[in-house]
Amino acid sequence: MFGSDTNCVVVVGAQWGDEGKGKLVDVLAERADYVVRYQGGANAGHTVCIGDTQFILQQIPSGILHDSCTCVVGNGVVLDPQQFFDELDGLRAKGIVTQGRIVISERAHLVLPYHKQLDRAHEKSQQIGTTGRGIGPAYEDKFGRRGIRVGDLRHLDTVKAIVAERVVRANALLKLLGSTDLASVEAHHELLERLAPRLLAMVADAGQVVYRALKQGKRVLLEGAQGAMLDVDHGTYPYVTSSNTTAGGAAVGAGIGPTAIDEVLGVVKAYTTRVGNGPLPTEAEPAMEEQLRKLGGEFGAVTGRPRRCGWFDASVVRYSVRVNGLTGLAMTKLDVLDTFSELPVGTSYTLNGDLHEEMPSDIRTLGQVKPRYEVLKGWQRSTGGARRLADLPAEARAYLDRLEELAGAPIRYVSVGTRRDQIIEVS
């Protein structure tokens, strides 16, 4: 994706998240100078396998696994400081050099323990399917103009007074929600005193850092979390996350203008998954769903929750192409389909006899539609050793060609396994 006229690339999930963005970012980061995480928090995990070692990255950008990359946590992120340092220390224990390679935006908001307590209490009544990591309440505080930003820690006494008031407010709400798990002012103050010096050592005006890098001709990769269908504006609301996961959020969350972006790569699985509640039109029948889950290892990187599994939904990906302005696709987990003799592909929907080529925006309608399937022939051979398109079975190439046609965007990469080398770059 990087070239003489391409210095800034966005990588987004084009389905419901868990598409394998971590591996794609890891591969592209080898050619990048900066990798920027632009939204979300510790509710998302990118899994990268290097040899026999597996890395699960929740808040630190995937570029940390390449010594030449500087990693930036953008202003659009809500940062859980305790989890961040647990992750950082875990990387160091595995031999990854992190010193001087991470920049945290002074404008990023903090996720504090009371946010997590509120999140868990709300989830008991709402059943949205959140991870309980405090992401929603932290964004609520941000847009309610009562949040704490990383840069505010320079004035710790003032922050501690504000947090004490926030904890009192949170406890009142927790009681109304019937929770007995109340927040402690003292515990919050101890956390901030302990972590503030480490955080402030990494703080900068991250937008300026990225802007200057681009002006110097550096290659910058903007990395999103979750997927387009979980975007708070464009996803299957209310079964969404609390930030803009689509490419439009990349410029805002990184602190640069949209004209700085040259390419947008959408990552899609060769089938479909989602975690949590909400509609999933092409969800497979239980026996086939379990087979997909087992073959694909479809369990959440952060929570371990089993993912719901189904067939490729072209209407979802077409929609994602449109709302993200995708210039290319990266198809992951093609190898998971190696053993199937037939592969249904959802091409459109029907409802009460009416044809819907596009994904309905109304959540109730989307929950009622029936997918129209086109059944393609499986290849029933291993694809894990393929390193060129020509190495793939003819049926696998035909499958990719049809998905590309239905999606309306070119496939640039095909992943056929978890290792770094198991990826095909389409020329």
CSV table of N, CA, C and O in Angstrom, one decimal, residues 295-355:
chain,number,residue,atom,x,y,z
A,295,LEU,N,-12.7,-24.2,13.6
A,295,LEU,CA,-11.6,-24.1,12.6
A,295,LEU,C,-10.9,-22.7,12.6
A,295,LEU,O,-9.7,-22.6,12.4
A,296,GLY,N,-11.7,-21.7,12.9
A,296,GLY,CA,-11.2,-20.3,12.9
A,296,GLY,C,-10.7,-19.8,14.2
A,296,GLY,O,-10.1,-18.7,14.3
A,297,GLY,N,-10.8,-20.6,15.3
A,297,GLY,CA,-10.4,-20.2,16.6
A,297,GLY,C,-11.1,-18.9,17.0
A,297,GLY,O,-10.5,-18.0,17.5
A,298,GLU,N,-12.4,-18.9,16.8
A,298,GLU,CA,-13.2,-17.7,16.9
A,298,GLU,C,-13.7,-17.4,18.4
A,298,GLU,O,-14.8,-17.6,18.8
A,299,PHE,N,-12.7,-16.9,19.1
A,299,PHE,CA,-12.9,-16.5,20.5
A,299,PHE,C,-12.2,-15.2,20.7
A,299,PHE,O,-11.2,-15.0,20.2
A,300,GLY,N,-12.9,-14.3,21.5
A,300,GLY,CA,-12.4,-13.0,21.6
A,300,GLY,C,-11.0,-12.9,22.2
A,300,GLY,O,-10.7,-13.6,23.2
A,301,ALA,N,-10.1,-12.1,21.6
A,301,ALA,CA,-8.7,-11.9,22.1
A,301,ALA,C,-8.7,-11.3,23.5
A,301,ALA,O,-7.8,-11.6,24.3
A,302,VAL,N,-9.7,-10.4,23.8
A,302,VAL,CA,-9.7,-9.7,25.1
A,302,VAL,C,-10.5,-10.5,26.1
A,302,VAL,O,-10.1,-10.7,27.2
A,303,THR,N,-11.7,-10.9,25.7
A,303,THR,CA,-12.6,-11.5,26.7
A,303,THR,C,-12.7,-13.0,26.6
A,303,THR,O,-13.2,-13.7,27.6
A,304,GLY,N,-12.3,-13.7,25.5
A,304,GLY,CA,-12.4,-15.1,25.4
A,304,GLY,C,-13.8,-15.6,25.0
A,304,GLY,O,-14.1,-16.7,24.9
A,305,ARG,N,-14.7,-14.6,24.8
A,305,ARG,CA,-16.1,-14.9,24.4
A,305,ARG,C,-16.1,-15.6,23.1
A,305,ARG,O,-15.4,-15.2,22.1
A,306,PRO,N,-17.0,-16.6,22.9
A,306,PRO,CA,-17.1,-17.2,21.6
A,306,PRO,C,-17.8,-16.3,20.6
A,306,PRO,O,-18.7,-15.6,21.0
A,307,ARG,N,-17.3,-16.2,19.4
A,307,ARG,CA,-17.8,-15.3,18.4
A,307,ARG,C,-19.0,-16.0,17.6
A,307,ARG,O,-18.9,-17.2,17.4
A,308,ARG,N,-20.0,-15.3,17.3
A,308,ARG,CA,-21.0,-15.8,16.4
A,308,ARG,C,-20.4,-15.9,15.0
A,308,ARG,O,-19.7,-14.9,14.6
A,309,CYS,N,-20.7,-16.9,14.3
A,309,CYS,CA,-20.1,-17.1,13.0
A,309,CYS,C,-21.1,-17.4,11.9
A,309,CYS,O,-22.2,-18.0,12.1
A,310,GLY,N,-20.8,-16.9,10.7
A,310,GLY,CA,-21.7,-17.1,9.5
A,310,GLY,C,-20.9,-16.9,8.2
A,310,GLY,O,-19.7,-16.8,8.2
A,311,TRP,N,-21.7,-16.9,7.2
A,311,TRP,CA,-21.1,-16.8,5.8
A,311,TRP,C,-20.8,-15.4,5.4
A,311,TRP,O,-21.4,-14.4,6.0
A,312,PHE,N,-20.0,-15.2,4.4
A,312,PHE,CA,-19.6,-13.9,3.9
A,312,PHE,C,-20.9,-13.1,3.5
A,312,PHE,O,-21.7,-13.6,2.8
A,313,ASP,N,-21.0,-11.9,4.0
A,313,ASP,CA,-22.2,-11.0,3.7
A,313,ASP,C,-21.7,-9.9,2.8
A,313,ASP,O,-21.1,-8.9,3.3
A,314,ALA,N,-22.0,-10.0,1.5
A,314,ALA,CA,-21.5,-9.0,0.6
A,314,ALA,C,-22.2,-7.6,0.8
A,314,ALA,O,-21.6,-6.6,0.6
A,315,SER,N,-23.4,-7.6,1.3
A,315,SER,CA,-24.1,-6.4,1.6
A,315,SER,C,-23.4,-5.6,2.6
A,315,SER,O,-23.3,-4.3,2.5
A,316,VAL,N,-23.0,-6.2,3.7
A,316,VAL,CA,-22.2,-5.6,4.7
A,316,VAL,C,-20.9,-5.0,4.2
A,316,VAL,O,-20.6,-3.8,4.5
A,317,VAL,N,-20.2,-5.7,3.4
A,317,VAL,CA,-18.9,-5.2,2.9
A,317,VAL,C,-19.1,-4.1,1.9
A,317,VAL,O,-18.3,-3.1,1.9
A,318,ARG,N,-20.1,-4.2,1.0
A,318,ARG,CA,-20.4,-3.1,0.1
A,318,ARG,C,-20.7,-1.8,0.9
A,318,ARG,O,-20.3,-0.7,0.5
A,319,TYR,N,-21.5,-2.0,2.0
A,319,TYR,CA,-21.8,-0.8,2.8
A,319,TYR,C,-20.5,-0.2,3.4
A,319,TYR,O,-20.3,1.0,3.4
A,320,SER,N,-19.6,-1.1,3.9
A,320,SER,CA,-18.4,-0.7,4.5
A,320,SER,C,-17.5,0.0,3.4
A,320,SER,O,-16.8,1.0,3.8
A,321,VAL,N,-17.5,-0.5,2.2
A,321,VAL,CA,-16.7,0.1,1.1
A,321,VAL,C,-17.2,1.6,1.0
A,321,VAL,O,-16.4,2.5,0.8
A,322,ARG,N,-18.5,1.8,1.0
A,322,ARG,CA,-19.1,3.1,0.8
A,322,ARG,C,-18.8,4.1,2.0
A,322,ARG,O,-18.3,5.2,1.8
A,323,VAL,N,-19.0,3.6,3.2
A,323,VAL,CA,-18.9,4.6,4.4
A,323,VAL,C,-17.4,4.8,4.7
A,323,VAL,O,-17.1,5.8,5.4
A,324,ASN,N,-16.5,3.9,4.3
A,324,ASN,CA,-15.1,4.1,4.6
A,324,ASN,C,-14.3,4.7,3.4
A,324,ASN,O,-13.2,5.1,3.6
A,325,GLY,N,-14.9,4.7,2.2
A,325,GLY,CA,-14.2,5.0,1.1
A,325,GLY,C,-13.0,4.1,0.8
A,325,GLY,O,-11.9,4.5,0.5
A,326,LEU,N,-13.3,2.8,1.0
A,326,LEU,CA,-12.2,1.8,0.9
A,326,LEU,C,-11.5,1.8,-0.5
A,326,LEU,O,-12.2,1.8,-1.5
A,327,THR,N,-10.2,1.9,-0.6
A,327,THR,CA,-9.5,1.8,-1.8
A,327,THR,C,-9.0,0.4,-2.1
A,327,THR,O,-8.5,0.1,-3.2
A,328,GLY,N,-9.1,-0.5,-1.1
A,328,GLY,CA,-8.7,-1.9,-1.3
A,328,GLY,C,-9.2,-2.7,-0.1
A,328,GLY,O,-9.6,-2.2,1.0
A,329,LEU,N,-9.1,-4.1,-0.3
A,329,LEU,CA,-9.5,-5.0,0.7
A,329,LEU,C,-8.4,-6.0,1.1
A,329,LEU,O,-7.6,-6.3,0.2
A,330,ALA,N,-8.3,-6.4,2.3
A,330,ALA,CA,-7.4,-7.4,2.7
A,330,ALA,C,-8.3,-8.6,3.2
A,330,ALA,O,-9.0,-8.4,4.2
A,331,MET,N,-8.2,-9.7,2.6
A,331,MET,CA,-9.1,-10.9,2.9
A,331,MET,C,-8.3,-11.8,3.8
A,331,MET,O,-7.2,-12.3,3.5
A,332,THR,N,-8.8,-12.0,5.0
A,332,THR,CA,-8.1,-12.9,6.0
A,332,THR,C,-8.8,-14.2,6.2
A,332,THR,O,-10.0,-14.4,5.8
A,333,LYS,N,-8.1,-15.2,6.7
A,333,LYS,CA,-8.7,-16.5,7.1
A,333,LYS,C,-9.3,-17.3,6.0
A,333,LYS,O,-10.2,-18.0,6.2
A,334,LEU,N,-8.7,-17.1,4.8
A,334,LEU,CA,-9.2,-17.9,3.7
A,334,LEU,C,-9.0,-19.4,4.0
A,334,LEU,O,-9.8,-20.3,3.6
A,335,ASP,N,-7.9,-19.7,4.7
A,335,ASP,CA,-7.6,-21.1,5.0
A,335,ASP,C,-8.6,-21.8,5.9
A,335,ASP,O,-8.7,-23.0,5.9
A,336,VAL,N,-9.4,-21.0,6.7
A,336,VAL,CA,-10.4,-21.6,7.5
A,336,VAL,C,-11.4,-22.3,6.7
A,336,VAL,O,-12.1,-23.3,7.2
A,337,LEU,N,-11.6,-22.0,5.4
A,337,LEU,CA,-12.6,-22.6,4.6
A,337,LEU,C,-12.1,-23.7,3.8
A,337,LEU,O,-12.8,-24.3,2.9
A,338,ASP,N,-10.9,-24.2,4.0
A,338,ASP,CA,-10.2,-25.2,3.2
A,338,ASP,C,-11.0,-26.5,3.1
A,338,ASP,O,-10.9,-27.2,2.1
A,339,THR,N,-11.7,-26.9,4.2
A,339,THR,CA,-12.4,-28.2,4.2
A,339,THR,C,-13.8,-28.2,3.7
A,339,THR,O,-14.4,-29.3,3.6
A,340,PHE,N,-14.4,-27.1,3.4
A,340,PHE,CA,-15.8,-27.0,3.0
A,340,PHE,C,-16.0,-27.4,1.5
A,340,PHE,O,-15.2,-26.9,0.7
A,341,SER,N,-17.0,-28.2,1.2
A,341,SER,CA,-17.2,-28.5,-0.2
A,341,SER,C,-18.1,-27.5,-0.9
A,341,SER,O,-18.0,-27.3,-2.1
A,342,GLU,N,-18.9,-26.8,-0.1
A,342,GLU,CA,-19.7,-25.7,-0.7
A,342,GLU,C,-19.6,-24.5,0.3
A,342,GLU,O,-19.6,-24.6,1.5
A,343,LEU,N,-19.7,-23.3,-0.3
A,343,LEU,CA,-19.5,-22.0,0.4
A,343,LEU,C,-20.6,-21.1,0.1
A,343,LEU,O,-20.6,-20.4,-1.0
A,344,PRO,N,-21.7,-20.9,0.9
A,344,PRO,CA,-22.7,-19.9,0.6
A,344,PRO,C,-22.1,-18.5,0.8
A,344,PRO,O,-21.4,-18.3,1.7
A,345,VAL,N,-22.6,-17.6,-0.1
A,345,VAL,CA,-22.2,-16.2,0.0
A,345,VAL,C,-23.5,-15.4,0.0
A,345,VAL,O,-24.3,-15.5,-1.0
A,346,GLY,N,-23.7,-14.6,1.0
A,346,GLY,CA,-24.8,-13.7,1.0
A,346,GLY,C,-24.6,-12.5,0.0
A,346,GLY,O,-23.7,-11.7,0.2
A,347,THR,N,-25.5,-12.4,-1.0
A,347,THR,CA,-25.4,-11.4,-2.0
A,347,THR,C,-26.3,-10.2,-1.8
A,347,THR,O,-26.0,-9.1,-2.2
A,348,SER,N,-27.5,-10.5,-1.1
A,348,SER,CA,-28.5,-9.4,-0.8
A,348,SER,C,-29.4,-10.0,0.2
A,348,SER,O,-29.2,-11.1,0.8
A,349,TYR,N,-30.5,-9.2,0.5
A,349,TYR,CA,-31.5,-9.7,1.4
A,349,TYR,C,-32.9,-9.6,0.8
A,349,TYR,O,-33.2,-8.9,-0.1
A,350,THR,N,-33.8,-10.4,1.4
A,350,THR,CA,-35.3,-10.2,1.1
A,350,THR,C,-36.0,-10.0,2.4
A,350,THR,O,-35.6,-10.5,3.5
A,351,LEU,N,-37.1,-9.3,2.3
A,351,LEU,CA,-38.0,-9.1,3.4
A,351,LEU,C,-39.4,-8.9,2.9
A,351,LEU,O,-39.7,-7.9,2.1
A,352,ASN,N,-40.3,-9.8,3.3
A,352,ASN,CA,-41.7,-9.7,2.8
A,352,ASN,C,-41.8,-9.7,1.3
A,352,ASN,O,-42.6,-8.9,0.7
A,353,GLY,N,-40.9,-10.4,0.6
A,353,GLY,CA,-40.9,-10.5,-0.8
A,353,GLY,C,-40.2,-9.4,-1.5
A,353,GLY,O,-40.0,-9.5,-2.8
A,354,ASP,N,-39.7,-8.4,-0.8
A,354,ASP,CA,-39.0,-7.3,-1.4
A,354,ASP,C,-37.5,-7.6,-1.4
A,354,ASP,O,-37.0,-8.1,-0.4
A,355,LEU,N,-36.8,-7.2,-2.4
A,355,LEU,CA,-35.3,-7.4,-2.5
A,355,LEU,C,-34.6,-6.1,-1.9
A,355,LEU,O,-35.0,-5.0,-2.2
